[in-house]
Tab-separated table of C-alpha atoms and ligand atoms in Angstrom:
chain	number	residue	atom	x	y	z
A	22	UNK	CA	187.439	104.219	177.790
A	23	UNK	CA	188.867	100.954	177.413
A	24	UNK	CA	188.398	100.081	174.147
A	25	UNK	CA	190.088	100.979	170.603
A	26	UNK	CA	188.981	103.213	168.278
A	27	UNK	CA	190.078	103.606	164.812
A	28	UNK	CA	188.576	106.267	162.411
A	29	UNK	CA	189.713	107.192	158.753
A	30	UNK	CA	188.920	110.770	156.547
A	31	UNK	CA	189.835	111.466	153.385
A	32	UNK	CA	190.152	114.851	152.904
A	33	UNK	CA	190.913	117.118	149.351
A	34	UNK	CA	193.179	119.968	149.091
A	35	UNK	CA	192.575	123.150	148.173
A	36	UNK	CA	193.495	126.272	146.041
A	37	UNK	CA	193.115	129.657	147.276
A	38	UNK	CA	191.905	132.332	144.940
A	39	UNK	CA	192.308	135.141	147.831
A	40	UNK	CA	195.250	134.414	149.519
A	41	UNK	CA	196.189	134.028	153.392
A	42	UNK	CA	199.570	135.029	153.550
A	43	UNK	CA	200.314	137.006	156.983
A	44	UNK	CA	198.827	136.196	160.450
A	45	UNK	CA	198.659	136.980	164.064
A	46	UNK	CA	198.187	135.625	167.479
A	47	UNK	CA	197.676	131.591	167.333
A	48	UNK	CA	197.195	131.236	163.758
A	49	UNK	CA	194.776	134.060	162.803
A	50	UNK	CA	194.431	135.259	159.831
A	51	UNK	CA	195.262	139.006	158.265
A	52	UNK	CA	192.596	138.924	155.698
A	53	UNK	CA	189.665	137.129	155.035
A	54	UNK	CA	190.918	134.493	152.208
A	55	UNK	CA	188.373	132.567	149.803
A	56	UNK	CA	189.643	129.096	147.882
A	57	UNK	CA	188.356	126.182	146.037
A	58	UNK	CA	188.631	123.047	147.038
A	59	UNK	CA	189.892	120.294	144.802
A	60	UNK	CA	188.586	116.752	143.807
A	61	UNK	CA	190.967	114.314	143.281
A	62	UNK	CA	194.166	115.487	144.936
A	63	UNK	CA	193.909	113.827	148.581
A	64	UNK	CA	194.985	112.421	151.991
A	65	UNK	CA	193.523	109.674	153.177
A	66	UNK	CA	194.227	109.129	157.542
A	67	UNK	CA	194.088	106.676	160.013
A	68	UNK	CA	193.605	107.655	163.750
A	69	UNK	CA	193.338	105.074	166.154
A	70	UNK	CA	193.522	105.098	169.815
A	71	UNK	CA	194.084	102.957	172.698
A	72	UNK	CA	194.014	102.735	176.564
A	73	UNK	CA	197.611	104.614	177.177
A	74	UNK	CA	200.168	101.707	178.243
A	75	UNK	CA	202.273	104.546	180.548
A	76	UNK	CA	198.655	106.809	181.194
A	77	UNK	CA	201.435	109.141	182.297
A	78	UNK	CA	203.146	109.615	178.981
A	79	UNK	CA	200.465	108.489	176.297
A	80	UNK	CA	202.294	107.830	173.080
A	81	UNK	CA	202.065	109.388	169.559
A	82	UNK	CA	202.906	107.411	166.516
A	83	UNK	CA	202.874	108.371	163.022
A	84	UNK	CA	203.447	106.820	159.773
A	85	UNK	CA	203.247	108.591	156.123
A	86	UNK	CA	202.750	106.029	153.354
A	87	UNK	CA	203.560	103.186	155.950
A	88	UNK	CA	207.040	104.409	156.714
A	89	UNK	CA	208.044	106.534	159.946
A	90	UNK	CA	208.595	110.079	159.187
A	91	UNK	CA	210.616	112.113	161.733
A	92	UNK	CA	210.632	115.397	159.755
A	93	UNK	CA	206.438	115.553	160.113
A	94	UNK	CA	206.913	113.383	163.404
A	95	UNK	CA	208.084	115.976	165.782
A	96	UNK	CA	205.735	118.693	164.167
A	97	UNK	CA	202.539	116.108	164.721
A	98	UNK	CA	203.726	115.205	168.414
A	99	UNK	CA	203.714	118.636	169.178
A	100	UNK	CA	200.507	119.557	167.310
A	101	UNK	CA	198.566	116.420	169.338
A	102	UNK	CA	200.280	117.560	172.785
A	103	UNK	CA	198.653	121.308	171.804
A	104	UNK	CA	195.554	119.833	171.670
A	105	UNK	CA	194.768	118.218	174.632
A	106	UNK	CA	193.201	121.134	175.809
A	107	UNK	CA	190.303	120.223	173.385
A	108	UNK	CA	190.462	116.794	173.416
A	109	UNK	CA	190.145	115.020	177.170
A	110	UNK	CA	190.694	111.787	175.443
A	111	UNK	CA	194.055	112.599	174.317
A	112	UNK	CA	195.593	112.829	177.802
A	113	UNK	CA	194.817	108.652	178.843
A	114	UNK	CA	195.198	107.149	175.007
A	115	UNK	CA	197.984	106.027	172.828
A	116	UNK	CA	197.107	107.841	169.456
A	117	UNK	CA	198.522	106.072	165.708
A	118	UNK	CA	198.311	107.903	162.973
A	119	UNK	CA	198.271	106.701	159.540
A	120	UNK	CA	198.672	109.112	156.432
A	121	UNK	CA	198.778	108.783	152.635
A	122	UNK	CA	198.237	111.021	149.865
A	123	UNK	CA	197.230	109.972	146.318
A	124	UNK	CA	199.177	112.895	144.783
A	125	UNK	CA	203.187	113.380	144.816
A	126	UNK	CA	204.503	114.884	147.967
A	127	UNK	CA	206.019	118.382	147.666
A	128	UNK	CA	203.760	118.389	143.404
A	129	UNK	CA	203.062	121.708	144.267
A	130	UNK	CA	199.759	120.944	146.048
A	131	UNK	CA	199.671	121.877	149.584
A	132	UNK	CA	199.533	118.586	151.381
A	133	UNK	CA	199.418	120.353	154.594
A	134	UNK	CA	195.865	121.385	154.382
A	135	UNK	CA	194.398	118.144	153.118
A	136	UNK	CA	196.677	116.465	155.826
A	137	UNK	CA	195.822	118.540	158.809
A	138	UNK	CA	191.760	118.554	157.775
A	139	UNK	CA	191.988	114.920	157.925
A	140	UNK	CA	193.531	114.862	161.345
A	141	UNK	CA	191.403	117.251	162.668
A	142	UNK	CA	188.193	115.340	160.794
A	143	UNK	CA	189.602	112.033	162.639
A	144	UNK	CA	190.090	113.555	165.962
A	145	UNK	CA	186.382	115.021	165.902
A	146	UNK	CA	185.189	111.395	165.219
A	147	UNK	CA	186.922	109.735	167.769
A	148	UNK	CA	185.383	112.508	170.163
A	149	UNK	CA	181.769	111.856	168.692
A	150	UNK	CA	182.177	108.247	169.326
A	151	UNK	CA	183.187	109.017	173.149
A	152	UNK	CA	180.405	111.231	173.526
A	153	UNK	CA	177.369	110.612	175.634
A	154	UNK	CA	176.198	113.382	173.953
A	155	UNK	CA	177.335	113.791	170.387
A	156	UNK	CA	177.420	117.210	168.354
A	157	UNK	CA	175.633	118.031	165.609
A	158	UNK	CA	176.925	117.807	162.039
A	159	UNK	CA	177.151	121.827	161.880
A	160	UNK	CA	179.031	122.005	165.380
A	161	UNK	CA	181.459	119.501	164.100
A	162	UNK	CA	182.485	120.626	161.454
A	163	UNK	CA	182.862	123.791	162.644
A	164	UNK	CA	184.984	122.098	165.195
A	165	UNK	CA	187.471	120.355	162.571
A	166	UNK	CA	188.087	123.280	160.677
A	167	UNK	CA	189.206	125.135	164.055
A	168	UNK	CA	191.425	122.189	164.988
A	169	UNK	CA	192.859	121.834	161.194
A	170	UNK	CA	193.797	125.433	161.453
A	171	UNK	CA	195.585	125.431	164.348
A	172	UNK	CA	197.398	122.920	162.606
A	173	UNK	CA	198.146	125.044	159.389
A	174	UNK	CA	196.057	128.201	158.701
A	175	UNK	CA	195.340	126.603	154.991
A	176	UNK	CA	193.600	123.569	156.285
A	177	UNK	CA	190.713	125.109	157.788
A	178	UNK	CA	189.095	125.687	154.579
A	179	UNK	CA	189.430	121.857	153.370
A	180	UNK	CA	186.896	120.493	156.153
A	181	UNK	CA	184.300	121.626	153.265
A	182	UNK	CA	183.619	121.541	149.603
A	183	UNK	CA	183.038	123.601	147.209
A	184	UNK	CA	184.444	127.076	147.412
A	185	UNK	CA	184.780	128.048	150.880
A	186	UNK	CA	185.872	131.627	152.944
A	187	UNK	CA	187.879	131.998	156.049
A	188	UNK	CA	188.217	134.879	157.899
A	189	UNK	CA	186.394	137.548	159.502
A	190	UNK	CA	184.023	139.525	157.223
A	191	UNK	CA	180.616	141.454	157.011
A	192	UNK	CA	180.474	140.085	153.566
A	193	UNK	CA	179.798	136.246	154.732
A	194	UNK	CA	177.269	135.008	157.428
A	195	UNK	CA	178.753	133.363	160.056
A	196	UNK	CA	182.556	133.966	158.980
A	197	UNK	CA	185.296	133.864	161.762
A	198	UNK	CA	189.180	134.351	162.106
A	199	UNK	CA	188.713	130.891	163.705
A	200	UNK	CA	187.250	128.570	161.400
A	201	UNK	CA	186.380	128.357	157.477
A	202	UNK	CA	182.510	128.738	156.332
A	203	UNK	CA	180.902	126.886	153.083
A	204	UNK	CA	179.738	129.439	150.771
A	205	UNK	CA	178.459	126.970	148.000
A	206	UNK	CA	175.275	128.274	148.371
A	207	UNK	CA	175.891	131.889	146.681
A	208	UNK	CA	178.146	130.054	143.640
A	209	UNK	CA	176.888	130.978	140.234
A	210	UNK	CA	176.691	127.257	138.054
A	211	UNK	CA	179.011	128.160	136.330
A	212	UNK	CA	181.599	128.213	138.717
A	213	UNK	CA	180.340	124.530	140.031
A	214	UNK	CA	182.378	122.157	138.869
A	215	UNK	CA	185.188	124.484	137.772
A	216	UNK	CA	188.422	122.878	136.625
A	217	UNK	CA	191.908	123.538	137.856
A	218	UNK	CA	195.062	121.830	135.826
A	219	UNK	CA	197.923	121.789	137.832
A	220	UNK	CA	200.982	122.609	135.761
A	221	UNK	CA	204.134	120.648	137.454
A	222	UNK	CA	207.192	123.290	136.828
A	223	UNK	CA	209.140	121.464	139.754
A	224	UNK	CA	208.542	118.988	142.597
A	225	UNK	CA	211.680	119.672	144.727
A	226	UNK	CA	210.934	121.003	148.138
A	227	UNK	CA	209.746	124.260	148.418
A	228	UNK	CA	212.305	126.803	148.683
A	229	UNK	CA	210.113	128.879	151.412
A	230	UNK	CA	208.158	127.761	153.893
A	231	UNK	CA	204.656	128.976	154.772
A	232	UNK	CA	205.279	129.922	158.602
A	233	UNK	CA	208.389	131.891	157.300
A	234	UNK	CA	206.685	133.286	154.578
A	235	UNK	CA	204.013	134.577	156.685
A	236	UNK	CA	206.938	135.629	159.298
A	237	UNK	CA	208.190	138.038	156.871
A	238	UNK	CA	204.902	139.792	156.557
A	239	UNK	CA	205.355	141.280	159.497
A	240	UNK	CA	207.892	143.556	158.221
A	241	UNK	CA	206.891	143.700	154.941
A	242	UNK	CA	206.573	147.896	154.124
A	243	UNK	CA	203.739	147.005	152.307
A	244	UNK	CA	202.142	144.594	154.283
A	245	UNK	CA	198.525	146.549	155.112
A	246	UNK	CA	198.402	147.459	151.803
A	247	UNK	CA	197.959	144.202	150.949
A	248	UNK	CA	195.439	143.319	153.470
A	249	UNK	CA	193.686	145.727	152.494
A	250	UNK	CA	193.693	144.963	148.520
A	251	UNK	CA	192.689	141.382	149.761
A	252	UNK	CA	190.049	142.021	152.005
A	253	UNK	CA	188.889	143.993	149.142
A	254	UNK	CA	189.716	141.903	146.289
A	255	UNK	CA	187.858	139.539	148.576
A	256	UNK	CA	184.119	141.200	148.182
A	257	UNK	CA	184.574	141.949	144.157
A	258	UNK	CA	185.212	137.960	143.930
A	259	UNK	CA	182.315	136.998	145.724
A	260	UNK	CA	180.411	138.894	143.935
A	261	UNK	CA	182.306	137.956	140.237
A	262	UNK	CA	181.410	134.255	141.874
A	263	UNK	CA	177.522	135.045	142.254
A	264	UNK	CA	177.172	136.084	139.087
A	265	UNK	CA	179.066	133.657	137.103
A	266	UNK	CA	181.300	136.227	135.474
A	267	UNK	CA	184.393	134.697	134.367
A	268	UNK	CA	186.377	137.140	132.696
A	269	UNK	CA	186.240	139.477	136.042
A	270	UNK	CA	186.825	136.159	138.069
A	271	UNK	CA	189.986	135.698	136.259
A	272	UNK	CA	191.483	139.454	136.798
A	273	UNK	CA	191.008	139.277	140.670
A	274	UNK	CA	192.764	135.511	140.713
A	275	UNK	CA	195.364	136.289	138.637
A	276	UNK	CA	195.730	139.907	140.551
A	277	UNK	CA	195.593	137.567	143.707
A	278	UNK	CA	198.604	134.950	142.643
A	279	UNK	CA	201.033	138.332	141.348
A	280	UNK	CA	200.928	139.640	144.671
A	281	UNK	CA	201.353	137.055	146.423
A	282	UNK	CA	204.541	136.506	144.511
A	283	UNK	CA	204.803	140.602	144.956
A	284	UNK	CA	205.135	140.478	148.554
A	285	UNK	CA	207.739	137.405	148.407
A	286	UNK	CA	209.876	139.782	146.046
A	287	UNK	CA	209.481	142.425	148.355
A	288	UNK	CA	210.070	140.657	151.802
A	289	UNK	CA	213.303	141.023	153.327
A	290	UNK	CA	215.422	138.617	152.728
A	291	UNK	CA	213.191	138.693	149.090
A	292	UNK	CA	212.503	135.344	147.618
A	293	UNK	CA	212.208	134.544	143.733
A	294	UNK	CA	210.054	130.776	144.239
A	295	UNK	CA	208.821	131.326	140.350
A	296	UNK	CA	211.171	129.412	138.069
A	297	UNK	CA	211.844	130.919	134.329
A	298	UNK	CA	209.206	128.131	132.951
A	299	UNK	CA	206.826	129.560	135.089
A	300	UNK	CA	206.925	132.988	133.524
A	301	UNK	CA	206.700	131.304	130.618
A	302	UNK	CA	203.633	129.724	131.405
A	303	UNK	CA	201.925	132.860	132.222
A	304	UNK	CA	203.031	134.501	129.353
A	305	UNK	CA	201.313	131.516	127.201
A	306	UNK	CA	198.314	131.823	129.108
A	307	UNK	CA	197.075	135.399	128.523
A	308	UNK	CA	198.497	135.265	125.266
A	309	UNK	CA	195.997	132.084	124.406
A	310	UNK	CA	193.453	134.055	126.601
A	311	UNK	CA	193.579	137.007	124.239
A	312	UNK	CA	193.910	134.948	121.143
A	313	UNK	CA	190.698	132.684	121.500
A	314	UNK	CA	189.092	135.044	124.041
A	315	UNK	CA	188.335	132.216	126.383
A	316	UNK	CA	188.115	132.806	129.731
A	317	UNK	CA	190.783	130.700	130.740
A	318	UNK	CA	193.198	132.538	133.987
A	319	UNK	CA	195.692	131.097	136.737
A	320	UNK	CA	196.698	130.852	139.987
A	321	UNK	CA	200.212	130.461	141.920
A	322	UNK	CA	200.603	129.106	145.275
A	323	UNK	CA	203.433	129.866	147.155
A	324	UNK	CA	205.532	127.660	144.593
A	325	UNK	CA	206.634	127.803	141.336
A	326	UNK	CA	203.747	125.620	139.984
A	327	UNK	CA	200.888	126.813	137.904
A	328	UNK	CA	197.322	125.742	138.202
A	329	UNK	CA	194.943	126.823	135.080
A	330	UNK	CA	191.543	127.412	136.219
A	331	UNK	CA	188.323	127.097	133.469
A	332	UNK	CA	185.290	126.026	132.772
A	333	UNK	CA	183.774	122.663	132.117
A	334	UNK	CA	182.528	123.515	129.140
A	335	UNK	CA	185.984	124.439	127.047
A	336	UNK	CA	187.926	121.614	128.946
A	337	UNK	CA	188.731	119.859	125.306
A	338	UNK	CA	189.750	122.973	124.305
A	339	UNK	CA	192.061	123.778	127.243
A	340	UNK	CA	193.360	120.186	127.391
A	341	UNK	CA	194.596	120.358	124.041
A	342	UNK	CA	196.717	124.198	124.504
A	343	UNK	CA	198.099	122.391	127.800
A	344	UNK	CA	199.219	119.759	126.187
A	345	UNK	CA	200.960	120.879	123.412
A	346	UNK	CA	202.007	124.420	124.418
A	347	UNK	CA	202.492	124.221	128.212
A	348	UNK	CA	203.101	120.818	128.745
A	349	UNK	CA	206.760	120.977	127.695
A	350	UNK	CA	207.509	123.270	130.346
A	351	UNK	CA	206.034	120.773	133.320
A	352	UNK	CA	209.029	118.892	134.710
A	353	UNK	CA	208.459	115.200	133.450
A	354	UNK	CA	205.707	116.734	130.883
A	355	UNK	CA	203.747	116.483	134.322
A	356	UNK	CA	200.521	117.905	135.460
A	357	UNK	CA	197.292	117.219	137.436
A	358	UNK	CA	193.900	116.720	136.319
A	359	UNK	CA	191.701	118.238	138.853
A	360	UNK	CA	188.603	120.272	139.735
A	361	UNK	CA	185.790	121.673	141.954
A	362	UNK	CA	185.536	118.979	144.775
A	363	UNK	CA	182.589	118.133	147.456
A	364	UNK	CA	185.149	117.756	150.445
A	365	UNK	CA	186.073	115.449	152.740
A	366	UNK	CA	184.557	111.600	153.334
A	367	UNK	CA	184.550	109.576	156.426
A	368	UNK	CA	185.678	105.977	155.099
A	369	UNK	CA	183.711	103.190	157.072
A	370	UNK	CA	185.264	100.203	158.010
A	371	UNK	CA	184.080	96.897	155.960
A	372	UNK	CA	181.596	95.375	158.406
B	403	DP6	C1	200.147	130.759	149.749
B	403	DP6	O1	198.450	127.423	155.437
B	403	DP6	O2	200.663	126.697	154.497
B	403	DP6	O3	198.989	128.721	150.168
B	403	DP6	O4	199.337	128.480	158.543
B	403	DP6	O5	201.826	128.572	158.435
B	403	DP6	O6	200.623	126.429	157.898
B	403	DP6	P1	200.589	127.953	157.877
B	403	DP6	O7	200.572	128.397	156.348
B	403	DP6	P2	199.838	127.782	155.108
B	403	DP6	O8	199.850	129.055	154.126
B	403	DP6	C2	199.214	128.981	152.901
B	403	DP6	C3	199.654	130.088	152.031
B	403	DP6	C4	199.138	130.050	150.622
B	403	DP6	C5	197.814	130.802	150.475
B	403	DP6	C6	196.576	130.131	150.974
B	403	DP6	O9	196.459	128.890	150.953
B	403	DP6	O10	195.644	130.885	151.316
């Protein structure tokens, strides 16, 4: 090769509604997990690469939002170096990589996933442009989502729309430890173009980290347990999902989010990573819930920020209780407008 090559993804976020959390061997999974991936809360990357300069020690630059970044700097270099195994072109090119997001870093949204998709999107398009012999659309895909999950476990499941499953399960065609698989095709309408409000309770950095979180799994007394209630939490949520019933969608993904925040409590050191407005959030939500008996529920991440998940059809509804009884516990009076998304884009350059 002796040209350059510059690709750009965008790729969403997502939410999980069954939760990874706990894994094994290079990034494998302890459960199958199942999440929805978002709309409007992107990352938008840059990849280009040229003939190595020192073909002996190609070099790896990154920039977030067009300054350097040594905190995600050494974690890329090492993540690219990992891969070369996959990639032949990585071991003669110089590799830049650009990265921006269009939501607030550390909002409560995992940039991670949308961030490593992208990467692993661009990488997979510089290889298709190499190739005498390019793969297929399903074979690429399949590829990103492996590379994006070696890169964090989360960010296999943004290479698609829609709601999508990872993990190993009799329950999905196709399904792997490995990589995610679109299940779009057994969604009830309902569920389509779902909407998820991100409640901002606070931005500062998260108090846990996901590789330590999933670290303390391991000696977590109640760790199978909770594979276990996944896995099977798992099944009655695909099948809550098929049939467009909301009120039992909302048990399992609330029942989901508390024990994920269960286990953190439990893990030794424990962790508290809700923050008192958070509980007070809940608290507001099943309380409207039962009130208007609308079939309104939420989710957690591994944060203290809360995202409301409903349907389409009582958004005005919804809006309204956010903003005048939840909003003024968002830090700022802060939250995100998003929903169901179709998943990542390649972005052409301008001919
Ligand atoms: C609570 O994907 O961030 O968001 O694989 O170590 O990068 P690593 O972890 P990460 O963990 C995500 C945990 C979670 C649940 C989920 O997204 O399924």
């Amino acid at each position: 090769m002796d040209k350059s090559i510059s690709v750009t993804w965008r790729s969403p976020a997502n939410i999980a509604l069954i939760k990874y959390w706990g894994k094994h061997d290079n990034q494998l999974p302890n459960n199958p997990s199942l999440s929805m991936t978002l709309n409007h809360s992107i990352t938008e990357t840059t990849v280009e690469i040229n003939p190595a300069k020192e073909p002996e020690n190609p070099a790896i630059h990154f920039t977030f939002e067009d300054q350097p970044n040594l905190v995600f700097e050494s974690r890329i270099k090492n993540f690219i170096h990992s891969l070369k195994e996959f990639f032949t072109f990585l071991s003669s090119n110089d590799i830049s990589i650009k990265s921006q997001n269009n939501f607030p870093h550390s909002s409560g949204i995992s940039s991670s996933a949308s961030f490593m998709s992208s990467l692993a999107l661009c990488l997979c398009s510089v290889e298709r442009k190499l190739s005498d012999s390019p793969m297929n659309d399903y074979d690429f895909y399949k590829k990103a989502s492996f590379i994006a999950r070696l890169g964090s476990g989360s960010a296999t499941r943004s290479v698609y729309g829609g709601f999508v499953s990872w993990g190993l399960t009799n329950l999905i065609h196709d399904s792997s430890d490995e990589y995610a698989t679109p299940i779009m095709d057994n969604i009830h309408k309902v569920f389509t173009d779902y909407c998820d409000s991100v409640l901002i309770v606070s931005s500062n950095q998260k108090k846990l980290l996901s590789s330590e979180g999933h670290r303390l799994m391991e000696t977590n007394p109640y760790n199978k347990t909770k594979y276990n209630e996944a896995g099977r939490n798992f099944g009655v949520l695909l099948d809550y999902l098929k049939k467009g019933d909301e009120n039992g969608f909302g048990r399992i993904v609330e029942n989901e989010a508390m024990a994920l925040h269960g286990m953190i409590f439990m893990s030794q050191p424990w962790h508290i990573l809700m923050e008192p407005n958070t509980i007070i959030i809940l608290d507001k939500v099943r309380k409207f819930r039962e009130i208007n008996g609308l079939p309104i529920c939420f989710t957690l991440d591994a944060g203290p920020n809360v995202h409301i998940l409903y349907s389409r059809k009582i958004k005005n509804k919804i809006k309204t209780f956010i903003e005048i009884e939840l909003n003024p516990f968002c830090e700022n009076h802060k939250w995100i407008d998003d929903c169901v998304g179709n998943g990542p884009v390649e972005l052409k350059p301008l001919e």
